[in-house]
N, CA, C and O of each residue as an XYZ file, in Angstrom:
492
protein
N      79.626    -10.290    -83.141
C      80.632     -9.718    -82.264
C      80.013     -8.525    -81.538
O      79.206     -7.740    -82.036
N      80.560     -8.490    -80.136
C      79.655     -7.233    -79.413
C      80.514     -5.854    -80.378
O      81.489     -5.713    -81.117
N      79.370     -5.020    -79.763
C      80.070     -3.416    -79.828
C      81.637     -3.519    -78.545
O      81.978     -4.138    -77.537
N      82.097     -2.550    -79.390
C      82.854     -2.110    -78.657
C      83.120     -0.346    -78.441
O      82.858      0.319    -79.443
N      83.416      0.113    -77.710
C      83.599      1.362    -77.599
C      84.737      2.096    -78.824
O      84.539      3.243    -79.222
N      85.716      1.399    -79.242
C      86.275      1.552    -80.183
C      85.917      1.422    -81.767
O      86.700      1.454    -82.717
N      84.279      1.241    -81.770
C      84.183      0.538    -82.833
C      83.276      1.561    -83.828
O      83.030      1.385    -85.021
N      82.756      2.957    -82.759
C      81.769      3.654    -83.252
C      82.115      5.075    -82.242
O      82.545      4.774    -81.129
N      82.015      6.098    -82.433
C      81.905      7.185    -81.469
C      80.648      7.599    -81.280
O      79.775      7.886    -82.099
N      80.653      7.598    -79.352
C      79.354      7.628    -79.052
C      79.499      9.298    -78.021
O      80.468     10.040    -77.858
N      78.384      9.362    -77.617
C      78.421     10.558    -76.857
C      77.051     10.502    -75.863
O      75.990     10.831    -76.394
N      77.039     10.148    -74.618
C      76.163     10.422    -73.727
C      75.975     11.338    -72.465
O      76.997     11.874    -72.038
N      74.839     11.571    -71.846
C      74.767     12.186    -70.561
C      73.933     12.085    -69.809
O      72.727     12.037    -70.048
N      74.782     12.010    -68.187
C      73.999     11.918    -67.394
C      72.835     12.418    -67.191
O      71.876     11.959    -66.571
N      73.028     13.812    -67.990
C      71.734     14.560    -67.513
C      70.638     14.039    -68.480
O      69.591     14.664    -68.644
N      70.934     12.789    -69.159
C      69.562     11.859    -69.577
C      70.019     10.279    -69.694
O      70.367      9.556    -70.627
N      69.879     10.148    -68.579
C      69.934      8.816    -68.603
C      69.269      7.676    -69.658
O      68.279      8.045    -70.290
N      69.647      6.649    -69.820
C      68.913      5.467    -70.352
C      68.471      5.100    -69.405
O      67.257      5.100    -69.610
N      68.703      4.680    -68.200
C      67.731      4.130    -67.074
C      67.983      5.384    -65.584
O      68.693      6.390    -65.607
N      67.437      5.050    -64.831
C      67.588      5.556    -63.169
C      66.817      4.104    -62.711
O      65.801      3.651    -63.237
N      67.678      3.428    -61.446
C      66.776      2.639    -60.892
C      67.190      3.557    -58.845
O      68.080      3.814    -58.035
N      66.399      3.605    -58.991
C      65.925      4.463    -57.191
C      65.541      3.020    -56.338
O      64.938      1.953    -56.458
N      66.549      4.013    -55.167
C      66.267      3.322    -53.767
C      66.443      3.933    -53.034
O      66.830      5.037    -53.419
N      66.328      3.765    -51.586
C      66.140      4.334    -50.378
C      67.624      5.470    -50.424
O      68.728      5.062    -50.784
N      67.408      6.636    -50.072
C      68.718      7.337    -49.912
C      69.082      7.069    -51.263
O      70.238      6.644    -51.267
N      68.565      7.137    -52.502
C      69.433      7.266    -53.859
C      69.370      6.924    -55.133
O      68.230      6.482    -55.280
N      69.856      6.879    -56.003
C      69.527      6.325    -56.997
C      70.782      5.953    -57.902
O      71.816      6.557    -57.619
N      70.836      5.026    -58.971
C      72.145      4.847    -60.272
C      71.199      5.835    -61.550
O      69.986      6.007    -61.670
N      72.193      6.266    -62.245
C      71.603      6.510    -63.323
C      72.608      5.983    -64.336
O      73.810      6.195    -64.176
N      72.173      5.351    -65.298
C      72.930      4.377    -66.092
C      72.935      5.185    -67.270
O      72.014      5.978    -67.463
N      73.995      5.048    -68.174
C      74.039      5.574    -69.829
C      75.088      4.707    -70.342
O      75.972      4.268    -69.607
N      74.984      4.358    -72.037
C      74.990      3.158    -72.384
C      75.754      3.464    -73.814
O      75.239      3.936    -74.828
N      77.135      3.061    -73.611
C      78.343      3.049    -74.675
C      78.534      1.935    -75.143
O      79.084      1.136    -74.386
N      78.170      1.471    -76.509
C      78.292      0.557    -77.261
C      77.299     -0.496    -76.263
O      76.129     -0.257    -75.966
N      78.174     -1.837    -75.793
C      77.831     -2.404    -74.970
C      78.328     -2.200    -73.540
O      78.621     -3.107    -72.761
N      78.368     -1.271    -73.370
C      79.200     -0.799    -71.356
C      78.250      0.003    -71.063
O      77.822      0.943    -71.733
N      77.807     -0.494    -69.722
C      77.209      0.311    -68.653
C      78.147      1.105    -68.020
O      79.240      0.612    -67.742
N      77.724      3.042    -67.560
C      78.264      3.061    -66.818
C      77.197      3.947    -65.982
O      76.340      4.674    -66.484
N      77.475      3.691    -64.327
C      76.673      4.350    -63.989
C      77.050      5.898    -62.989
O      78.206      5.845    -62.571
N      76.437      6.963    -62.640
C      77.001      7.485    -61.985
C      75.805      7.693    -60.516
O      74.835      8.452    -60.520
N      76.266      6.720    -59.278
C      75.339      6.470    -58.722
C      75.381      8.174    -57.499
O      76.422      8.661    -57.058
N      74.012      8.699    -57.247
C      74.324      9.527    -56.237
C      73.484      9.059    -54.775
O      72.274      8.835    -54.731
N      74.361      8.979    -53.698
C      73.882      8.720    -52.576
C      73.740      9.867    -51.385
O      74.610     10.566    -50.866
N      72.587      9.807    -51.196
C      72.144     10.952    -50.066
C      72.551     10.601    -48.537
O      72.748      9.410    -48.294
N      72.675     11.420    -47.623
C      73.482     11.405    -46.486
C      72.077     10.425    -46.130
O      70.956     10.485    -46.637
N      72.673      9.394    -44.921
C      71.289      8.032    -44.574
C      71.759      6.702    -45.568
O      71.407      5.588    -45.181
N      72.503      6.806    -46.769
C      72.709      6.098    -47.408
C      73.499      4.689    -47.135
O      74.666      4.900    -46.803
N      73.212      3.561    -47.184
C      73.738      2.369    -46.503
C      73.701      1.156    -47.110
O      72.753      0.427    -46.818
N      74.597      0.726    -47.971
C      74.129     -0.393    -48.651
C      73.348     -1.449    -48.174
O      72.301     -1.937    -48.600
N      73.831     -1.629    -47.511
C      73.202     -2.894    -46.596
C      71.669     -2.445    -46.138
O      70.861     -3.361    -46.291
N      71.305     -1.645    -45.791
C      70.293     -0.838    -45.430
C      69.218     -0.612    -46.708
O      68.167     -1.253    -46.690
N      69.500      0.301    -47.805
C      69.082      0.495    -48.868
C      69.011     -0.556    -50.254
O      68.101     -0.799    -51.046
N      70.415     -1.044    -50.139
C      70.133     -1.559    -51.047
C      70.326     -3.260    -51.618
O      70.341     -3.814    -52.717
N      70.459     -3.695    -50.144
C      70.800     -5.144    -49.731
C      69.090     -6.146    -49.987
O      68.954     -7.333    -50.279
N      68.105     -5.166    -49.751
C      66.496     -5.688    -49.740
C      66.377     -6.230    -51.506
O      65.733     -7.173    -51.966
N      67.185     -5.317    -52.152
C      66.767     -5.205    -53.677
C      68.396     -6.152    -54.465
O      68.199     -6.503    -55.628
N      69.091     -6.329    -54.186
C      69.680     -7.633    -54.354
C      69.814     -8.392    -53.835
O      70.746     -8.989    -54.373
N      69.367     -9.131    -52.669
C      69.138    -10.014    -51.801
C      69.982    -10.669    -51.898
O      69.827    -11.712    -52.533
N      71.317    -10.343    -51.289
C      72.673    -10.925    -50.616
C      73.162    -10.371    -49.393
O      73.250     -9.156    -49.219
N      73.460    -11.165    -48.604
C      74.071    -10.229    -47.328
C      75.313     -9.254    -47.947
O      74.815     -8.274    -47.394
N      76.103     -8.874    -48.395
C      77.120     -7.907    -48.949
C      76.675     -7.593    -50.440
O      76.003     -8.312    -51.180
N      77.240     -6.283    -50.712
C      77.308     -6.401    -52.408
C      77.954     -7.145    -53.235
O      79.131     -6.807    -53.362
N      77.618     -8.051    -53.859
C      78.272     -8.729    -55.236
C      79.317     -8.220    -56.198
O      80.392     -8.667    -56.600
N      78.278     -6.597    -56.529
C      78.975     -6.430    -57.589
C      80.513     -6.043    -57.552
O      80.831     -5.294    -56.629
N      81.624     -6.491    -58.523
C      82.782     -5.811    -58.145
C      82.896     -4.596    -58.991
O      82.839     -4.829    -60.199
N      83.103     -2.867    -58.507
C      83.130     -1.772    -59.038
C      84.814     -1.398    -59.111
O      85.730     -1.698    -58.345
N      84.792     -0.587    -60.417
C      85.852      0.727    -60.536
C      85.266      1.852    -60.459
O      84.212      2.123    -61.035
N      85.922      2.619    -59.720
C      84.913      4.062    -59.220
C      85.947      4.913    -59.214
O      87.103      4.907    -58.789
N      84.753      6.159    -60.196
C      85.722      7.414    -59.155
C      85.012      8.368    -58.710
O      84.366      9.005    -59.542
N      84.918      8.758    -57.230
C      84.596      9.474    -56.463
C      84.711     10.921    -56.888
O      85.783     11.518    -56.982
N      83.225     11.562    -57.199
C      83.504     12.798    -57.484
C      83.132     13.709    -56.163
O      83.854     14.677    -55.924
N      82.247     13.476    -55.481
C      82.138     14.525    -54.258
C      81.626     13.570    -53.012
O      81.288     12.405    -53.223
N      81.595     14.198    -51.616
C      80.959     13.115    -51.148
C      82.133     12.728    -50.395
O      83.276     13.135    -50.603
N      81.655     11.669    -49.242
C      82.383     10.702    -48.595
C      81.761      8.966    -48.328
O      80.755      8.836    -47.631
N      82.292      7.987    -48.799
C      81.687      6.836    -48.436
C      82.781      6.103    -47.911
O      83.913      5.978    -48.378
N      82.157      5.515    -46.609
C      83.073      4.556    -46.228
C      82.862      3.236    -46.462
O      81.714      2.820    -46.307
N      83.973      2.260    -46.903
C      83.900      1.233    -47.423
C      84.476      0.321    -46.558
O      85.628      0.503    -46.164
N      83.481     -1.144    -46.028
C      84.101     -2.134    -45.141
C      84.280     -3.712    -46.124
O      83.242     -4.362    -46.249
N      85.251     -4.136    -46.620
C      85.140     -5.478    -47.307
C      84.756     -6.638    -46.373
O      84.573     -6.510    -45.163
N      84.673     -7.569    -46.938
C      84.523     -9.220    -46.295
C      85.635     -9.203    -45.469
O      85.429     -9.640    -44.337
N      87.040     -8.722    -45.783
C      88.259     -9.497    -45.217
C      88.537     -8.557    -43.787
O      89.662     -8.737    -43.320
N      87.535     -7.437    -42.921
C      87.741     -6.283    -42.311
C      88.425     -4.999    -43.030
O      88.384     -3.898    -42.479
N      88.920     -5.149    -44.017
C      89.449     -4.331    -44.667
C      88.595     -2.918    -44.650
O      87.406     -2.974    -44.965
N      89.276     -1.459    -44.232
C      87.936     -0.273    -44.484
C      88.863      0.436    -44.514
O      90.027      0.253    -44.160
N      88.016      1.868    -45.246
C      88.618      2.989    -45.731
C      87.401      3.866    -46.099
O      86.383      3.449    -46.651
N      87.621      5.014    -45.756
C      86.728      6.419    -46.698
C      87.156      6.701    -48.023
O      88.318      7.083    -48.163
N      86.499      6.593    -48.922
C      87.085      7.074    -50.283
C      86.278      8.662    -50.673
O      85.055      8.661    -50.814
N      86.740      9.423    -50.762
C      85.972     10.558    -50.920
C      86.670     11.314    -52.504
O      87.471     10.799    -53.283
N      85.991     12.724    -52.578
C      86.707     13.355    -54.016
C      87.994     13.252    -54.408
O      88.980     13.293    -53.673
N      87.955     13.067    -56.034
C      89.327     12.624    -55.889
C      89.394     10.995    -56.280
O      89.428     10.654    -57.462
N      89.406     10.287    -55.489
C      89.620      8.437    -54.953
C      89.011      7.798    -56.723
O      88.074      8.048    -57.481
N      89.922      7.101    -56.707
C      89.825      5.947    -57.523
C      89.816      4.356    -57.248
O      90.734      3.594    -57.554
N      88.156      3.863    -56.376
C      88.615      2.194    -55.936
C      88.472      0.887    -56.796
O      87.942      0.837    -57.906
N      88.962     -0.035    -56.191
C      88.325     -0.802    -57.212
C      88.061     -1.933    -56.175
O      88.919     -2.469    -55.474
N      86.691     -2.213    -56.196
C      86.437     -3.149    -55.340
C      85.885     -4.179    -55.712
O      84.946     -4.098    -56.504
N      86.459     -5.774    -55.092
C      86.099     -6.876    -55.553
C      84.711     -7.247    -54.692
O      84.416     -6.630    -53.667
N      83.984     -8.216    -55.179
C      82.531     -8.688    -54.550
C      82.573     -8.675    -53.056
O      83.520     -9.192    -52.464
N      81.764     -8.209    -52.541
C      81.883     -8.638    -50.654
C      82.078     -7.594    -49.821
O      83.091     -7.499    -49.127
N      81.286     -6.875    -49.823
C      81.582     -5.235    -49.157
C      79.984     -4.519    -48.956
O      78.944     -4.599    -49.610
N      80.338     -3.869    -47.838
C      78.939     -2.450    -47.078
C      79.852     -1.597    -47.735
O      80.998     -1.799    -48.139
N      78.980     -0.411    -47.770
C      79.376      1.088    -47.567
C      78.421      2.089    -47.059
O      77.243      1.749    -46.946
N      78.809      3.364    -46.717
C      77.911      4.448    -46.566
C      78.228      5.377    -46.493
O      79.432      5.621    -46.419
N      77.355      6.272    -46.481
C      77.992      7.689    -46.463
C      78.153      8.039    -45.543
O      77.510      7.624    -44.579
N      79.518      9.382    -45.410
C      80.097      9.593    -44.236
C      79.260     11.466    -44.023
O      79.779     12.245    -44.823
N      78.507     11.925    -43.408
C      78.693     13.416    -43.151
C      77.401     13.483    -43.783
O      76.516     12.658    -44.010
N      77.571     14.812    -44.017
C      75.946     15.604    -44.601
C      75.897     16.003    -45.901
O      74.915     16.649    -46.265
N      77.111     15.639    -46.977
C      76.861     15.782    -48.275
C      76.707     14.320    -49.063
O      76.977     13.153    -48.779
N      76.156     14.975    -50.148
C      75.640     13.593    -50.953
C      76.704     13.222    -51.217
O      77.599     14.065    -51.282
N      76.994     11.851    -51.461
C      78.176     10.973    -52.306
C      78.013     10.865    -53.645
O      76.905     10.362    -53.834
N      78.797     11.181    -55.108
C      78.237     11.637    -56.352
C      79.707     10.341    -56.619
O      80.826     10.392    -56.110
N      79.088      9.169    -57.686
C      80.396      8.299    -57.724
C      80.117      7.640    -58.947
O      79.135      6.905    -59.051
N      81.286      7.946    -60.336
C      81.309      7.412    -61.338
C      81.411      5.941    -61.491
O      82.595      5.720    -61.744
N      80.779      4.878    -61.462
C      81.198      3.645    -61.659
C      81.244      2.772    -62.965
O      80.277      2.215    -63.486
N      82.691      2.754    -63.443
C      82.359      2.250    -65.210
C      82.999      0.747    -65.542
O      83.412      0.317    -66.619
N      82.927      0.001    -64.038
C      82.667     -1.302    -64.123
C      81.761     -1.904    -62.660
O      82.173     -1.801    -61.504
N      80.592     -2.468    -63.041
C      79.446     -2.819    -62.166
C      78.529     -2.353    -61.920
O      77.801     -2.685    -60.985
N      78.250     -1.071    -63.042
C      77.513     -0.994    -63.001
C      75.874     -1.208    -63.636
O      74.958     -0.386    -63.678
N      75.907     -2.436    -64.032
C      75.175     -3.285    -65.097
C      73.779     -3.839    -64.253
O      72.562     -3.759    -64.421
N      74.666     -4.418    -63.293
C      73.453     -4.987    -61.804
C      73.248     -4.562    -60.812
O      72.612     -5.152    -59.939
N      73.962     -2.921    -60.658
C      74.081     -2.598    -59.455
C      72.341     -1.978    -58.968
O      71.871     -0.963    -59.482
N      71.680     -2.704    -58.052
C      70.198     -2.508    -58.049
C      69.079     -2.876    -58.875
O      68.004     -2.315    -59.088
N      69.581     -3.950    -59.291
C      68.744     -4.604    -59.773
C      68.146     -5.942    -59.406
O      68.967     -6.856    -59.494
N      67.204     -6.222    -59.105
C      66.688     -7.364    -58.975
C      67.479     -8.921    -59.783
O      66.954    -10.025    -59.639
């Protein structure tokens, strides 16, 4: 039976990751509860999925579907269906497979993600 988060008390931090995988304009840094990834990805102003990080999962849109919460920062988010919005500090999204984003302005985008983030940049 997997771990579960309920099954053991754990305690991690960002400020040491289990992994960082880096890309253009950014990086995830992943830390690792029972069996859950979560990551808290930070994106630098230039940041563009499609741009950065579309080369390194090789799909035209992102796949992964995320729950996020936006801690600083602005990213704007366009789905498959035209659907768009800025989610900035604050914002809680949850987005299904099939979506760009990027950052909006001159501060970094700092964004908790504690579902998708398992494949997010990964080969």
């Amino acid at each position: 039976m997997p771990e579960t988060l309920t099954q053991r008390t754990e305690h991690q931090s960002f400020g040491a990751p289990v992994e960082v995988r880096e890309f253009p304009h950014g990086r995830a840094e992943i830390v690792k509860l029972g069996d859950v990834e979560i990551g808290r990805l930070i994106l630098e102003p230039g940041w563009r999925w499609s741009n950065d990080v579309k080369p390194i999962a090789g799909t035209d849109l992102c796949q992964a579907p995320h729950m996020q919460y936006h801690v600083s920062g602005t990213v704007h988010i366009v789905m498959a269906d035209g659907t768009e919005f800025d989610a900035g500090p604050g914002d809680v999204t949850s987005l299904p497979e099939g979506h760009d984003a990027w950052v909006v302005g001159d501060e970094p985008a700092v964004v908790v993600d504690w579902y998708g983030a398992s494949n997010y940049a990964r080969k």
